Amino acid sequence: MLWNVTTAEYLHSGHMACPGCGASLSLRHALKMLGEQTIVVLPACCTSIIVGGQPTTAVSVPLLHVPFATAAACASGVRRALLAQGRQEVTVMAWAGDGGTFDIGLQAISGAAERQEDFLYVCYDNEAYMNTGIQRSSATPPGAWTTTTPAGKELEYEKKDIISIIKAHRQSYLATATIAYPEDFMAKFEKARKLSGFRFLHLLAACPAGWKLDSSASLEVTRLAVETGIFPLLEQNEDNELQLTYVPESYEPLASYFHAQGRYKNLSDEQISFLQGEVQRRNKKFLTGKGRGANPSPLPA
């Protein structure tokens, strides 16, 4: 599908993002899809620095900076205030990183999802607390270096399964996306914009500094995440089941994704083989509801 994307910009040049930042590129195109009738609710995260505060903010839609744990609660309040004013045309979007979603803000997200609050929650996931020094979060993949996991995150600690957690709330819309596949990305934002109720989008957003890759390789590595299956492009269907919205002709070996990033340099071939199996098991669970069996694979040393 070809998209007639607006030439209007709502995230302007002069912002504070690092070169190759997947979060800023994602926000730019998300706002293009949502339009000027959008209010952004922003907890502490990289984007707090990227967009800046008044009077020098880089965005031209209303944006509310809120405490770390409260994005979903504050977005609920903004929506209800708009409804009290009879302004149903405005899209409310909570825009948060993985720390504010997988860890610190999870309670408020669960509450808002259970109440079916009417707003869009977007998690741009760069898989660590990047703007405070690249500390491990529960979204950090096993084997990945961070400043608090200098030898790589232990393999027994899986990345938290935020998709299954949100899905358990029977929300209005749930999907994964990445700006590395722009048509899929735009289609999901367009669908989410038109729906009501609690909607959740999980975006993979490369961080060159935290992933230890050249900024020019940001999108290429993000595509590899999809082509290897470690970040499948998923969407909830009308039966509340997940389905793939993109299927590679043939999946690349997971090693190609790991070898493209310095944060995985400590992984052995045996550990990569183990993680390949874990990715296949998780994806099977996403698509069929069948997860790890009674005899899970032992962890390699």
Short mmCIF file of C-alpha atoms in Angstrom, two decimals:
data_model
loop_
_atom_site.label_atom_id
_atom_site.label_comp_id
_atom_site.label_asym_id
_atom_site.label_seq_id
_atom_site.Cartn_x
_atom_site.Cartn_y
_atom_site.Cartn_z
CA MET A 1 0.00 0.00 0.00
CA LEU A 2 1.26 3.49 -0.85
CA TRP A 3 0.65 6.13 1.76
CA ASN A 4 -0.09 9.76 1.08
CA VAL A 5 1.87 10.96 4.11
CA THR A 6 1.52 14.59 5.03
CA THR A 7 4.46 16.93 4.45
CA ALA A 8 3.62 18.67 7.71
CA GLU A 9 6.16 18.18 10.47
CA TYR A 10 5.27 18.03 14.16
CA LEU A 11 8.77 17.07 15.36
CA HIS A 12 11.10 19.73 14.07
CA SER A 13 14.81 19.87 13.29
CA GLY A 14 17.01 21.07 16.11
CA HIS A 15 15.83 18.40 18.54
CA MET A 16 18.33 16.69 20.82
CA ALA A 17 18.29 13.11 19.51
CA CYS A 18 21.55 11.27 18.84
CA PRO A 19 22.37 10.39 15.20
CA GLY A 20 20.59 7.20 14.18
CA CYS A 21 18.10 7.36 17.07
CA GLY A 22 15.17 5.06 16.32
CA ALA A 23 12.96 6.75 18.90
CA SER A 24 13.05 10.20 17.30
CA LEU A 25 12.45 8.83 13.79
CA SER A 26 9.53 6.80 15.11
CA LEU A 27 8.02 9.80 16.89
CA ARG A 28 8.33 11.96 13.79
CA HIS A 29 6.33 9.52 11.68
CA ALA A 30 3.88 8.62 14.43
CA LEU A 31 2.90 12.28 14.71
CA LYS A 32 2.53 12.50 10.94
CA MET A 33 0.00 9.67 11.09
CA LEU A 34 -1.88 11.03 14.11
CA GLY A 35 -1.97 14.68 12.97
CA GLU A 36 -2.13 18.01 14.70
CA GLN A 37 -5.17 17.05 16.78
CA THR A 38 -2.93 15.06 19.12
CA ILE A 39 -1.85 15.51 22.72
CA VAL A 40 1.32 13.67 23.80
CA VAL A 41 1.74 12.51 27.39
CA LEU A 42 5.43 11.91 28.09
CA PRO A 43 7.02 10.33 31.18
CA ALA A 44 10.73 10.53 31.88
CA CYS A 45 12.60 8.89 28.99
CA CYS A 46 14.98 9.69 26.14
CA THR A 47 12.23 11.64 24.40
CA SER A 48 11.99 14.01 27.37
CA ILE A 49 15.47 15.18 26.38
CA ILE A 50 14.91 14.90 22.63
CA VAL A 51 11.88 17.22 22.50
CA GLY A 52 13.01 19.51 25.33
CA GLY A 53 10.81 21.77 27.41
CA GLN A 54 9.20 25.14 26.89
CA PRO A 55 10.10 27.56 25.42
CA THR A 56 12.45 25.53 23.20
CA THR A 57 10.45 22.35 22.59
CA ALA A 58 10.90 20.68 19.20
CA VAL A 59 7.29 19.48 18.88
CA SER A 60 4.37 21.56 17.67
CA VAL A 61 1.55 19.59 19.27
CA PRO A 62 0.60 19.89 22.96
CA LEU A 63 2.93 17.77 25.09
CA LEU A 64 2.64 17.09 28.80
CA HIS A 65 5.75 16.02 30.76
CA VAL A 66 4.64 13.73 33.60
CA PRO A 67 6.38 11.67 36.35
CA PHE A 68 8.01 8.39 35.37
CA ALA A 69 5.33 6.00 36.65
CA THR A 70 2.27 7.94 35.62
CA ALA A 71 2.02 8.08 31.82
CA ALA A 72 -1.06 5.86 31.59
CA ALA A 73 -2.75 7.50 34.58
CA CYS A 74 -2.12 11.00 33.23
CA ALA A 75 -3.26 10.03 29.73
CA SER A 76 -6.47 8.70 31.28
CA GLY A 77 -7.01 12.04 32.96
CA VAL A 78 -6.31 14.03 29.80
CA ARG A 79 -8.80 11.92 27.85
CA ARG A 80 -11.52 12.32 30.48
CA ALA A 81 -10.97 16.08 30.60
CA LEU A 82 -11.35 16.22 26.80
CA LEU A 83 -14.55 14.18 26.98
CA ALA A 84 -15.91 16.59 29.58
CA GLN A 85 -15.27 19.37 27.06
CA GLY A 86 -16.91 17.36 24.27
CA ARG A 87 -13.65 17.14 22.31
CA GLN A 88 -13.66 13.60 21.00
CA GLU A 89 -11.66 14.49 17.88
CA VAL A 90 -8.37 14.75 19.80
CA THR A 91 -6.04 11.72 19.94
CA VAL A 92 -4.30 11.22 23.27
CA MET A 93 -1.01 9.35 22.97
CA ALA A 94 1.16 8.25 25.87
CA TRP A 95 4.70 7.92 24.51
CA ALA A 96 7.08 6.07 26.81
CA GLY A 97 10.31 4.10 26.75
CA ASP A 98 10.76 0.55 27.88
CA GLY A 99 11.78 1.59 31.41
CA GLY A 100 8.56 3.55 31.85
CA THR A 101 6.53 0.70 30.36
CA PHE A 102 8.02 -2.67 31.25
CA ASP A 103 9.18 -1.56 34.73
CA ILE A 104 8.19 1.69 36.40
CA GLY A 105 4.88 2.44 34.69
CA LEU A 106 3.45 -1.06 34.46
CA GLN A 107 0.95 -0.66 37.31
CA ALA A 108 -0.66 2.42 35.74
CA ILE A 109 -0.76 0.74 32.32
CA SER A 110 -2.51 -2.31 33.72
CA GLY A 111 -5.07 -0.14 35.47
CA ALA A 112 -5.80 1.91 32.36
CA ALA A 113 -6.05 -1.19 30.17
CA GLU A 114 -8.40 -2.91 32.61
CA ARG A 115 -10.64 0.18 32.67
CA GLN A 116 -10.49 0.38 28.85
CA GLU A 117 -9.38 3.99 29.02
CA ASP A 118 -9.64 5.62 25.63
CA PHE A 119 -6.10 6.49 24.50
CA LEU A 120 -3.15 5.13 22.56
CA TYR A 121 -0.15 3.91 24.55
CA VAL A 122 3.09 3.63 22.57
CA CYS A 123 6.21 2.02 23.99
CA TYR A 124 9.36 2.75 22.01
CA ASP A 125 11.65 0.00 23.19
CA ASN A 126 15.40 0.57 22.96
CA GLU A 127 15.96 -2.21 25.49
CA ALA A 128 17.64 -0.33 28.37
CA TYR A 129 17.59 2.93 30.36
CA MET A 130 19.55 4.72 27.65
CA ASN A 131 19.39 8.38 28.64
CA THR A 132 20.55 7.76 32.21
CA GLY A 133 23.59 5.67 31.31
CA ILE A 134 22.43 2.47 29.54
CA GLN A 135 21.32 0.53 32.61
CA ARG A 136 19.55 -2.81 32.28
CA SER A 137 15.73 -2.83 32.17
CA SER A 138 13.40 -5.82 32.12
CA ALA A 139 13.18 -5.22 28.36
CA THR A 140 16.92 -5.84 27.96
CA PRO A 141 17.38 -9.10 26.03
CA PRO A 142 19.40 -11.94 27.56
CA GLY A 143 23.04 -11.76 26.55
CA ALA A 144 23.03 -8.00 25.92
CA TRP A 145 25.67 -5.74 27.45
CA THR A 146 24.59 -2.77 29.54
CA THR A 147 26.55 -0.76 32.11
CA THR A 148 24.87 -2.81 34.85
CA THR A 149 25.34 -6.12 33.00
CA PRO A 150 28.94 -5.67 31.78
CA ALA A 151 29.33 -9.35 30.88
CA GLY A 152 25.91 -9.50 29.23
CA LYS A 153 22.49 -10.00 30.85
CA GLU A 154 22.25 -13.48 32.32
CA LEU A 155 20.47 -15.91 30.02
CA GLU A 156 18.09 -17.10 32.75
CA TYR A 157 16.48 -13.63 32.79
CA GLU A 158 14.29 -13.43 29.72
CA LYS A 159 13.04 -10.18 28.25
CA LYS A 160 9.71 -9.45 29.93
CA ASP A 161 6.82 -10.56 27.73
CA ILE A 162 4.96 -7.25 27.58
CA ILE A 163 2.84 -8.41 24.64
CA SER A 164 1.29 -11.30 26.58
CA ILE A 165 0.80 -9.07 29.64
CA ILE A 166 -1.12 -6.46 27.66
CA LYS A 167 -3.02 -9.10 25.70
CA ALA A 168 -4.38 -10.53 28.93
CA HIS A 169 -6.32 -7.27 29.42
CA ARG A 170 -8.35 -7.81 26.23
CA GLN A 171 -7.56 -4.30 25.01
CA SER A 172 -9.01 -2.72 21.88
CA TYR A 173 -5.83 -2.96 19.84
CA LEU A 174 -2.38 -4.51 20.23
CA ALA A 175 0.46 -4.60 17.74
CA THR A 176 4.22 -4.46 17.30
CA ALA A 177 5.94 -2.29 14.70
CA THR A 178 9.17 -0.60 13.71
CA ILE A 179 9.87 2.38 11.49
CA ALA A 180 12.29 0.12 9.58
CA TYR A 181 9.09 -1.24 7.91
CA PRO A 182 7.33 2.10 7.32
CA GLU A 183 4.21 0.85 5.53
CA ASP A 184 3.45 -1.64 8.30
CA PHE A 185 4.22 1.08 10.88
CA MET A 186 1.88 3.61 9.26
CA ALA A 187 -0.93 1.11 8.77
CA LYS A 188 -0.89 0.24 12.46
CA PHE A 189 -0.86 3.86 13.62
CA GLU A 190 -3.72 4.62 11.26
CA LYS A 191 -5.74 1.71 12.60
CA ALA A 192 -4.95 2.62 16.20
CA ARG A 193 -5.96 6.24 15.59
CA LYS A 194 -9.39 5.27 14.30
CA LEU A 195 -10.23 2.87 17.13
CA SER A 196 -11.38 3.76 20.64
CA GLY A 197 -10.59 2.17 23.97
CA PHE A 198 -7.16 1.18 25.22
CA ARG A 199 -4.71 0.65 22.37
CA PHE A 200 -1.09 -0.47 22.72
CA LEU A 201 1.74 -0.31 20.19
CA HIS A 202 5.15 -1.81 20.94
CA LEU A 203 7.90 -0.29 18.78
CA LEU A 204 11.46 -1.55 18.48
CA ALA A 205 13.71 1.53 18.34
CA ALA A 206 17.46 1.12 17.85
CA CYS A 207 19.85 3.09 20.07
CA PRO A 208 23.30 3.21 18.41
CA ALA A 209 25.07 4.17 21.64
CA GLY A 210 23.41 1.49 23.74
CA TRP A 211 23.50 -1.21 21.08
CA LYS A 212 27.12 -0.39 20.18
CA LEU A 213 26.57 0.04 16.46
CA ASP A 214 27.32 2.76 13.94
CA SER A 215 24.52 5.30 13.67
CA SER A 216 24.27 4.68 9.91
CA ALA A 217 23.37 1.02 10.61
CA SER A 218 20.41 1.77 12.85
CA LEU A 219 17.64 0.87 10.41
CA GLU A 220 19.56 -2.03 8.88
CA VAL A 221 19.98 -3.68 12.28
CA THR A 222 16.35 -3.02 13.16
CA ARG A 223 15.32 -4.78 9.96
CA LEU A 224 17.51 -7.71 10.96
CA ALA A 225 15.54 -7.95 14.20
CA VAL A 226 12.45 -8.65 12.11
CA GLU A 227 14.17 -10.82 9.52
CA THR A 228 15.60 -13.08 12.24
CA GLY A 229 12.32 -13.31 14.14
CA ILE A 230 13.60 -11.81 17.39
CA PHE A 231 11.12 -8.94 16.91
CA PRO A 232 8.14 -10.27 14.91
CA LEU A 233 5.65 -7.81 13.43
CA LEU A 234 2.40 -8.80 15.11
CA GLU A 235 -1.16 -7.54 15.28
CA GLN A 236 -4.18 -8.60 17.28
CA ASN A 237 -7.10 -9.80 15.17
CA GLU A 238 -10.82 -9.60 15.91
CA ASP A 239 -10.63 -12.86 17.91
CA ASN A 240 -7.99 -11.35 20.23
CA GLU A 241 -5.37 -13.61 18.71
CA LEU A 242 -2.00 -12.44 17.40
CA GLN A 243 -1.06 -12.81 13.76
CA LEU A 244 2.00 -11.87 11.73
CA THR A 245 1.68 -8.83 9.47
CA TYR A 246 4.99 -9.56 7.77
CA VAL A 247 6.61 -12.94 7.11
CA PRO A 248 10.18 -13.02 5.75
CA GLU A 249 10.73 -15.27 2.72
CA SER A 250 13.24 -17.13 4.85
CA TYR A 251 14.37 -16.21 8.35
CA GLU A 252 17.95 -15.03 8.78
CA PRO A 253 20.02 -16.79 11.46
CA LEU A 254 19.87 -14.95 14.77
CA ALA A 255 23.68 -14.82 14.80
CA SER A 256 23.61 -12.17 12.04
CA TYR A 257 21.61 -9.86 14.31
CA PHE A 258 23.89 -10.45 17.29
CA HIS A 259 27.12 -10.06 15.31
CA ALA A 260 25.96 -6.66 13.98
CA GLN A 261 25.98 -5.19 17.51
CA GLY A 262 28.82 -4.77 19.96
CA ARG A 263 26.52 -5.31 22.95
CA TYR A 264 26.37 -9.04 22.17
CA LYS A 265 30.11 -9.58 21.64
CA ASN A 266 30.42 -11.84 24.71
CA LEU A 267 27.93 -14.43 23.46
CA SER A 268 29.39 -17.82 22.56
CA ASP A 269 28.18 -19.89 19.62
CA GLU A 270 26.49 -22.26 22.08
CA GLN A 271 24.64 -19.39 23.75
CA ILE A 272 23.53 -17.99 20.39
CA SER A 273 22.20 -21.41 19.43
CA PHE A 274 20.32 -21.59 22.72
CA LEU A 275 18.80 -18.13 22.21
CA GLN A 276 17.78 -19.08 18.66
CA GLY A 277 15.72 -21.88 20.15
CA GLU A 278 14.24 -19.57 22.76
CA VAL A 279 13.10 -17.10 20.08
CA GLN A 280 11.40 -19.88 18.13
CA ARG A 281 9.67 -21.11 21.30
CA ARG A 282 8.44 -17.61 22.18
CA ASN A 283 7.15 -16.93 18.67
CA LYS A 284 5.28 -20.23 18.71
CA LYS A 285 3.64 -19.13 21.95
CA PHE A 286 2.63 -15.79 20.41
CA LEU A 287 0.97 -17.41 17.41
CA THR A 288 -0.48 -20.61 18.84
CA GLY A 289 -0.61 -20.06 22.59
CA LYS A 290 1.76 -23.02 23.08
CA GLY A 291 4.84 -22.10 25.06
CA ARG A 292 7.67 -23.92 26.75
CA GLY A 293 6.97 -27.58 27.33
CA ALA A 294 7.53 -29.62 30.45
CA ASN A 295 11.21 -30.06 29.61
CA PRO A 296 12.74 -26.68 28.76
CA SER A 297 16.19 -26.56 27.22
CA PRO A 298 18.99 -26.33 29.79
CA LEU A 299 20.87 -23.04 29.89
CA PRO A 300 24.33 -23.10 28.31
CA ALA A 301 27.14 -22.01 30.63
#
